XYZ file of C-alpha atoms in Angstrom:
472
model
C 72.591 -12.986 -26.262
C 70.617 -11.099 -29.611
C 71.527 -7.674 -29.400
C 69.376 -5.277 -29.598
C 69.284 -3.619 -33.447
C 69.060 0.562 -33.297
C 68.858 0.851 -37.281
C 68.170 3.962 -39.322
C 65.001 4.129 -42.608
C 67.351 7.454 -44.184
C 65.339 8.706 -47.213
C 66.019 11.749 -49.347
C 62.632 13.830 -49.862
C 63.403 14.289 -53.400
C 60.295 12.894 -55.030
C 57.843 9.896 -53.668
C 58.661 6.869 -50.550
C 58.827 4.196 -53.713
C 58.931 1.067 -53.268
C 62.368 0.037 -53.687
C 62.623 2.746 -50.116
C 58.997 0.893 -48.585
C 60.337 -2.142 -49.322
C 64.171 -1.073 -47.023
C 61.472 0.308 -44.279
C 60.776 -2.348 -43.772
C 63.279 -4.588 -43.321
C 64.720 -1.385 -41.096
C 61.742 -2.109 -38.988
C 61.934 -6.082 -38.902
C 64.983 -5.848 -37.640
C 64.674 -3.583 -35.180
C 61.221 -4.973 -33.936
C 62.611 -8.479 -33.732
C 64.849 -7.471 -31.448
C 64.176 -5.038 -29.193
C 65.265 -2.497 -30.666
C 65.135 0.438 -31.536
C 63.902 2.206 -35.461
C 65.026 5.506 -36.340
C 63.882 7.977 -38.927
C 65.656 10.124 -40.693
C 65.109 12.983 -43.134
C 68.877 13.674 -45.531
C 67.474 17.230 -46.214
C 70.822 18.634 -46.879
C 69.966 19.063 -51.045
C 68.328 22.494 -50.601
C 67.539 22.235 -54.215
C 65.996 19.356 -55.028
C 63.460 18.116 -51.029
C 60.694 19.906 -51.028
C 58.615 20.012 -47.944
C 56.005 18.067 -50.139
C 58.258 14.613 -50.276
C 58.491 14.852 -47.298
C 54.995 14.391 -46.411
C 54.208 11.899 -48.408
C 57.239 9.690 -47.468
C 56.084 9.891 -43.504
C 51.949 9.519 -45.421
C 53.593 6.576 -47.172
C 55.113 4.926 -43.801
C 52.523 5.967 -41.386
C 49.727 3.983 -44.004
C 52.801 0.981 -43.819
C 52.680 1.664 -39.666
C 55.851 1.323 -39.924
C 56.453 3.163 -36.596
C 59.146 5.636 -35.708
C 61.050 4.832 -32.463
C 62.729 8.163 -33.427
C 61.937 10.592 -35.757
C 61.949 12.251 -37.843
C 64.962 13.992 -37.178
C 66.440 16.574 -40.076
C 70.246 17.081 -41.291
C 68.749 20.358 -42.033
C 68.562 20.433 -38.231
C 71.806 19.668 -37.796
C 74.561 21.816 -39.579
C 76.444 22.812 -37.222
C 76.705 19.297 -36.424
C 78.993 18.804 -39.433
C 80.331 22.520 -39.559
C 81.976 21.302 -36.487
C 82.693 17.775 -36.985
C 84.595 18.379 -40.271
C 86.914 21.016 -38.622
C 87.952 18.807 -36.069
C 89.152 15.736 -39.169
C 90.750 19.985 -40.651
C 92.591 20.620 -37.368
C 93.643 16.653 -37.064
C 94.797 16.930 -40.191
C 92.333 14.130 -41.692
C 91.187 16.735 -43.938
C 92.397 19.904 -46.122
C 90.971 22.834 -48.238
C 89.900 22.542 -52.097
C 89.997 24.702 -54.525
C 91.139 23.715 -57.269
C 87.837 24.779 -59.494
C 85.494 22.606 -61.951
C 87.868 23.411 -65.502
C 90.931 21.527 -63.395
C 88.622 18.976 -62.244
C 86.789 17.631 -65.755
C 89.681 18.220 -67.950
C 91.354 15.199 -64.742
C 88.383 12.953 -64.956
C 88.929 13.722 -69.505
C 92.564 12.215 -69.180
C 91.611 9.600 -66.853
C 88.255 7.929 -68.916
C 91.129 8.395 -72.168
C 93.970 5.907 -70.768
C 90.724 3.664 -69.071
C 91.232 4.378 -65.325
C 88.986 5.216 -62.687
C 88.252 9.003 -62.765
C 89.966 9.599 -59.343
C 91.192 13.433 -57.768
C 94.734 13.340 -57.977
C 95.309 15.255 -54.027
C 95.998 18.485 -55.227
C 95.470 20.326 -52.967
C 96.428 18.340 -49.971
C 99.642 20.283 -49.083
C 98.739 23.545 -50.338
C 98.959 26.729 -48.273
C 98.624 29.058 -50.005
C 94.473 30.641 -49.934
C 93.177 31.872 -53.210
C 91.059 35.019 -53.501
C 87.456 35.168 -53.519
C 86.934 30.869 -53.911
C 85.547 29.089 -51.776
C 86.644 26.123 -50.751
C 85.516 22.554 -50.819
C 86.182 20.349 -48.743
C 88.036 17.118 -48.597
C 88.359 14.395 -46.788
C 92.181 12.831 -46.813
C 91.774 8.566 -47.515
C 94.934 5.948 -46.987
C 96.961 6.037 -49.542
C 97.175 2.245 -48.614
C 95.612 -0.898 -47.430
C 92.375 -2.355 -47.924
C 89.280 -1.634 -46.573
C 87.259 -5.039 -45.170
C 84.201 -5.873 -43.731
C 80.971 -8.269 -43.507
C 77.660 -7.259 -44.786
C 75.122 -8.959 -42.665
C 73.543 -9.607 -46.801
C 76.194 -9.767 -49.591
C 79.027 -11.730 -47.112
C 82.545 -10.699 -46.871
C 83.564 -6.987 -48.836
C 87.267 -5.975 -49.954
C 88.131 -2.743 -51.491
C 91.784 -1.174 -51.528
C 92.330 2.150 -50.380
C 93.594 2.472 -54.036
C 90.344 2.845 -55.485
C 89.440 5.412 -53.869
C 90.489 9.173 -54.409
C 90.245 12.050 -51.714
C 86.298 12.588 -51.431
C 84.460 15.965 -50.374
C 83.201 15.704 -46.999
C 81.412 19.297 -47.413
C 80.773 21.565 -50.820
C 82.065 25.055 -51.338
C 78.296 26.693 -49.490
C 79.448 24.345 -46.200
C 76.944 21.692 -46.569
C 77.445 18.595 -46.170
C 78.077 15.381 -49.096
C 76.028 12.856 -48.435
C 78.784 10.282 -47.073
C 80.007 12.282 -44.938
C 76.708 14.085 -43.167
C 75.405 10.142 -42.796
C 78.882 8.876 -41.221
C 78.109 12.660 -38.330
C 74.633 10.959 -38.388
C 74.987 6.931 -37.525
C 77.694 7.608 -35.619
C 75.592 10.720 -33.544
C 72.495 8.588 -33.223
C 74.626 5.336 -31.784
C 72.853 3.206 -35.618
C 74.835 -0.488 -34.808
C 73.621 -1.850 -38.689
C 73.041 0.068 -40.842
C 70.507 -1.037 -43.775
C 70.096 -0.290 -47.667
C 70.024 -0.803 -50.861
C 72.682 -2.492 -52.380
C 73.299 0.368 -54.860
C 75.328 2.320 -51.718
C 77.911 -0.229 -51.397
C 80.675 1.650 -53.165
C 80.001 4.617 -51.011
C 80.748 1.778 -47.555
C 84.520 1.111 -47.872
C 84.339 5.483 -48.165
C 82.009 6.244 -45.161
C 84.599 3.479 -42.700
C 87.083 5.384 -43.241
C 85.360 8.497 -42.273
C 84.763 6.555 -38.939
C 88.277 5.298 -38.620
C 89.351 8.800 -38.817
C 86.865 9.916 -35.796
C 87.713 7.440 -33.721
C 84.333 6.027 -33.679
C 82.945 2.174 -34.004
C 82.284 1.459 -37.098
C 78.509 0.001 -37.506
C 77.855 -3.235 -39.609
C 75.799 -2.898 -43.040
C 73.540 -5.260 -44.479
C 73.099 -4.287 -48.473
C 69.919 -4.647 -49.547
C 69.499 -5.830 -54.024
C 67.082 -4.020 -56.104
C 63.475 -4.720 -57.103
C 62.750 -5.613 -60.827
C 59.695 -5.175 -62.699
C 58.023 -7.695 -63.884
C 59.487 -8.078 -67.343
C 63.393 -8.346 -65.373
C 64.400 -4.649 -65.737
C 64.607 -1.865 -63.152
C 61.536 -1.576 -61.226
C 60.292 1.845 -63.082
C 57.437 3.833 -63.330
C 56.430 1.995 -66.986
C 55.603 -1.142 -64.998
C 53.071 1.054 -63.005
C 52.411 2.169 -59.240
C 56.333 2.828 -58.352
C 55.004 5.810 -55.584
C 53.934 3.297 -51.990
C 50.017 5.723 -51.653
C 50.181 4.246 -55.892
C 49.559 1.614 -54.170
C 46.757 2.546 -51.846
C 44.776 4.425 -54.635
C 44.493 1.017 -56.458
C 43.052 -0.871 -53.804
C 45.969 -1.943 -52.350
C 45.736 -3.043 -48.630
C 49.089 -1.682 -46.756
C 49.126 -5.360 -44.920
C 48.682 -7.543 -47.492
C 51.920 -5.288 -49.885
C 53.506 -5.236 -46.161
C 53.175 -9.246 -46.790
C 54.532 -9.538 -49.824
C 57.729 -6.512 -50.199
C 58.008 -8.713 -46.874
C 58.830 -12.033 -49.296
C 60.341 -9.619 -51.752
C 63.608 -11.077 -51.134
C 63.071 -12.589 -47.516
C 61.109 -16.121 -47.120
C 60.675 -18.547 -44.267
C 60.331 -21.862 -46.429
C 58.087 -22.119 -48.710
C 55.762 -20.023 -46.400
C 54.214 -16.744 -48.572
C 50.715 -15.416 -46.084
C 52.435 -13.314 -42.536
C 51.061 -11.557 -39.764
C 53.226 -8.510 -39.243
C 53.935 -10.050 -35.414
C 54.753 -13.334 -38.080
C 57.023 -11.322 -39.374
C 58.618 -9.519 -36.444
C 59.339 -12.902 -34.798
C 60.723 -14.393 -37.973
C 62.322 -12.485 -39.968
C 66.471 -12.010 -39.565
C 67.826 -9.710 -41.690
C 71.079 -12.327 -42.758
C 68.665 -14.277 -44.541
C 67.608 -11.512 -47.163
C 68.575 -13.562 -51.111
C 71.982 -10.885 -52.477
C 69.946 -11.636 -56.019
C 67.445 -8.634 -57.543
C 64.356 -9.419 -56.041
C 61.406 -8.676 -59.534
C 57.966 -7.519 -59.026
C 54.819 -10.160 -59.371
C 52.084 -7.419 -59.484
C 49.553 -11.198 -60.084
C 51.457 -12.222 -56.296
C 50.622 -8.730 -55.192
C 47.086 -8.915 -56.253
C 46.144 -12.741 -55.396
C 47.685 -11.886 -51.298
C 45.874 -8.894 -51.790
C 42.802 -10.493 -52.649
C 43.279 -13.268 -49.753
C 43.924 -10.234 -47.394
C 40.784 -8.586 -48.657
C 38.730 -12.172 -47.787
C 40.346 -12.870 -43.910
C 40.983 -9.869 -42.774
C 38.832 -8.963 -39.623
C 36.666 -6.086 -41.113
C 37.558 -3.241 -39.062
C 41.576 -3.751 -40.710
C 39.770 -2.701 -43.957
C 37.310 -0.379 -42.546
C 39.490 2.853 -42.798
C 40.904 2.056 -45.868
C 37.713 1.119 -47.318
C 35.658 4.971 -45.670
C 39.251 6.337 -47.865
C 38.619 4.909 -50.995
C 34.853 6.443 -51.201
C 35.984 9.897 -49.902
C 38.720 8.964 -52.298
C 36.077 7.758 -55.269
C 33.888 11.128 -54.048
C 31.075 8.740 -52.533
C 29.312 9.103 -49.524
C 29.361 6.044 -47.658
C 25.704 7.414 -45.464
C 23.982 7.442 -48.771
C 23.591 3.928 -49.169
C 24.074 0.188 -46.721
C 26.272 -0.015 -43.798
C 29.631 -0.914 -44.248
C 30.411 -3.898 -43.433
C 27.897 -4.932 -44.174
C 28.924 -3.852 -48.610
C 32.556 -5.936 -47.432
C 30.069 -9.570 -45.862
C 28.757 -9.438 -50.122
C 31.568 -8.376 -51.760
C 34.441 -8.625 -50.215
C 34.906 -12.224 -52.061
C 34.376 -10.945 -55.492
C 37.255 -8.329 -55.783
C 41.135 -8.229 -55.625
C 41.580 -4.907 -55.145
C 39.396 -1.996 -52.696
C 39.488 0.353 -55.977
C 37.303 -2.141 -57.472
C 35.578 -3.504 -55.016
C 34.903 0.549 -54.297
C 33.503 1.464 -58.115
C 31.442 -1.945 -58.746
C 29.352 -1.146 -55.630
C 29.044 2.995 -56.715
C 25.347 2.163 -57.453
C 24.928 0.458 -54.038
C 26.038 4.767 -53.096
C 24.466 7.263 -55.454
C 22.173 7.114 -59.072
C 23.195 6.228 -62.594
C 22.694 8.881 -65.390
C 22.045 5.900 -67.370
C 21.999 2.187 -69.006
C 24.767 0.644 -70.129
C 23.627 -0.197 -73.355
C 25.108 -2.964 -74.394
C 23.323 -4.483 -71.485
C 19.979 -2.202 -72.247
C 19.756 -3.708 -75.140
C 20.063 -7.255 -74.184
C 18.307 -7.270 -71.816
C 15.416 -4.186 -71.385
C 13.902 -5.604 -73.587
C 9.832 -5.370 -74.114
C 9.842 -8.714 -72.805
C 10.949 -8.130 -69.811
C 8.194 -5.514 -68.468
C 6.269 -8.310 -67.255
C 8.742 -9.661 -65.296
C 9.565 -7.065 -63.281
C 6.408 -5.550 -63.166
C 5.462 -8.272 -61.169
C 8.671 -8.515 -58.829
C 8.413 -4.708 -57.552
C 4.561 -6.120 -57.048
C 6.147 -8.557 -54.661
C 8.896 -6.217 -53.051
C 7.129 -3.483 -52.845
C 5.743 -5.609 -49.071
C 8.418 -8.031 -48.590
C 10.604 -8.420 -45.807
C 13.600 -6.499 -46.371
C 16.023 -10.183 -46.175
C 18.070 -11.684 -48.140
C 16.518 -14.557 -48.532
C 12.793 -13.554 -48.710
C 13.448 -10.058 -51.355
C 15.398 -13.820 -53.572
C 12.137 -15.711 -52.787
C 9.821 -13.470 -53.958
C 12.251 -12.661 -57.256
C 11.796 -16.841 -57.343
C 8.212 -16.686 -56.782
C 7.659 -14.365 -59.563
C 9.888 -16.387 -62.051
C 6.990 -19.019 -60.891
C 4.006 -16.961 -61.452
C 5.489 -16.328 -65.078
C 6.646 -19.920 -65.502
C 10.237 -18.200 -66.932
C 13.343 -19.184 -65.981
C 15.452 -17.469 -63.370
C 16.877 -15.702 -66.549
C 14.545 -13.907 -67.620
C 13.535 -12.836 -64.204
C 16.753 -11.768 -62.288
C 19.154 -9.743 -65.415
C 16.773 -7.952 -66.113
C 16.084 -6.953 -62.907
C 20.432 -7.100 -62.620
C 20.242 -4.566 -65.256
C 17.328 -2.164 -63.917
C 18.798 -1.915 -60.207
C 23.166 -1.229 -60.623
C 22.846 0.055 -64.321
C 24.484 -2.446 -66.281
C 24.487 -6.694 -65.396
C 27.165 -7.627 -63.100
C 26.904 -7.449 -59.529
C 25.537 -10.299 -56.171
C 23.644 -12.763 -56.177
C 20.164 -11.111 -56.862
C 18.972 -11.044 -53.345
C 21.621 -9.445 -51.903
C 21.527 -6.507 -54.526
C 17.979 -6.050 -53.401
C 18.470 -6.066 -49.554
C 22.141 -2.904 -50.250
C 19.523 -1.147 -52.976
C 17.429 -1.296 -50.528
C 13.485 -1.157 -50.703
C 12.581 3.090 -52.101
C 15.970 2.527 -54.036
C 14.739 -1.053 -55.695
C 10.884 0.495 -56.732
C 12.454 3.978 -58.174
C 14.638 1.841 -60.384
C 12.703 -0.963 -61.900
C 10.133 2.001 -62.699
C 13.079 3.943 -64.417
C 13.642 1.077 -66.891
C 10.092 0.215 -67.033
C 10.554 4.090 -69.032
C 13.016 3.122 -70.326
C 10.789 -0.276 -72.307
C 8.343 1.541 -72.947
C 10.996 4.585 -74.467
C 12.029 1.700 -76.222
C 8.391 0.465 -77.498
C 7.409 3.664 -77.710
C 10.699 4.042 -80.328
C 10.150 0.976 -82.091
C 6.405 1.868 -83.069
């Protein structure tokens, strides 16, 4: 029988929700959903100087966009200070923690001395048994770490890990201002929230033995751990801003669909055979945290683009429309000033990799352009194009406004003039769009509409007349 996993995603609100954090949140969400468990969102905002309300909102917005809905939360560490202080006092009373009055200068000297000897810097326990209370110094509180023995745990991703207690020192669990440190607060929270599996990045592996010792000191059961590997950029370096969008919401701005990004992030370190495409239901059914790869994963933008294009082509329209509307607003376009959005999707969804490209290349369907693209106008809006444009305009003025009839009207005009479709299609396309790229000419006409089509042909004819006059 599978034990329901109760896990948490616990970001620090000091910046955006980045891709690595989003993948960790996804793995937490999937592990909980796959076992009928629960997913808790905890905001670790005890760093008063760096935590901001704006960052909290970025994280909440990013998770909401990816539809990684928590069963509980957000729960804020800043609201839980009384619990941390109560637990610190308990450890002091039981002789498992102590007040440390060492100055920054003394600690720095210890560090420098250890570095000179080629040793790992460690606190020397100077205040462990100290009984005096120096005036005017607010102490930090340190945990009395065991002096000998080892810490062992079976990581659900990395396997057996063992660390000697001699490698650890007496970590600070409460700062001099009374706020808890990371390693202490997460133990108190995970214990209080009954977390039974901690899923996080493998940069936290060194913290885990310290936290396990804290669990033992509190007489509490130790949760299981799963440390997932980091994400590398396309070039094999650590993923950073130089590789492109790092913030989850920046990927939204670039036109990626949440379902595509979730699918891609799930495959970034986890696999199920050679399969690439997974719905959310598929992932919930198939995901097991033990199947996450131990090695770092490389972010492949081309694969994400391919996957996003797949979703853009095949996803139900109702899954795409909310994102499409968001992009219209983001690009300053009013969807009421052009064709229905489902009609636009029917024509354009297979032509682009991202919604941002689709919307930008569809701008002419919803707003007028200021000028023709110079290269396209020079090539196609020449005097020789005036007669074909006039001929097709005459047919379009009274044509049934359906794609098939519109395409026939253009072909009839070309036949009547005994010219190839390129002689009439390209000038017409530039007249309608302002440049030489668009869907098929019948679909382009259908989307633009009769009134706007006739106005733009007239504008193109005026442009040609002006060109002739200037040449004369």
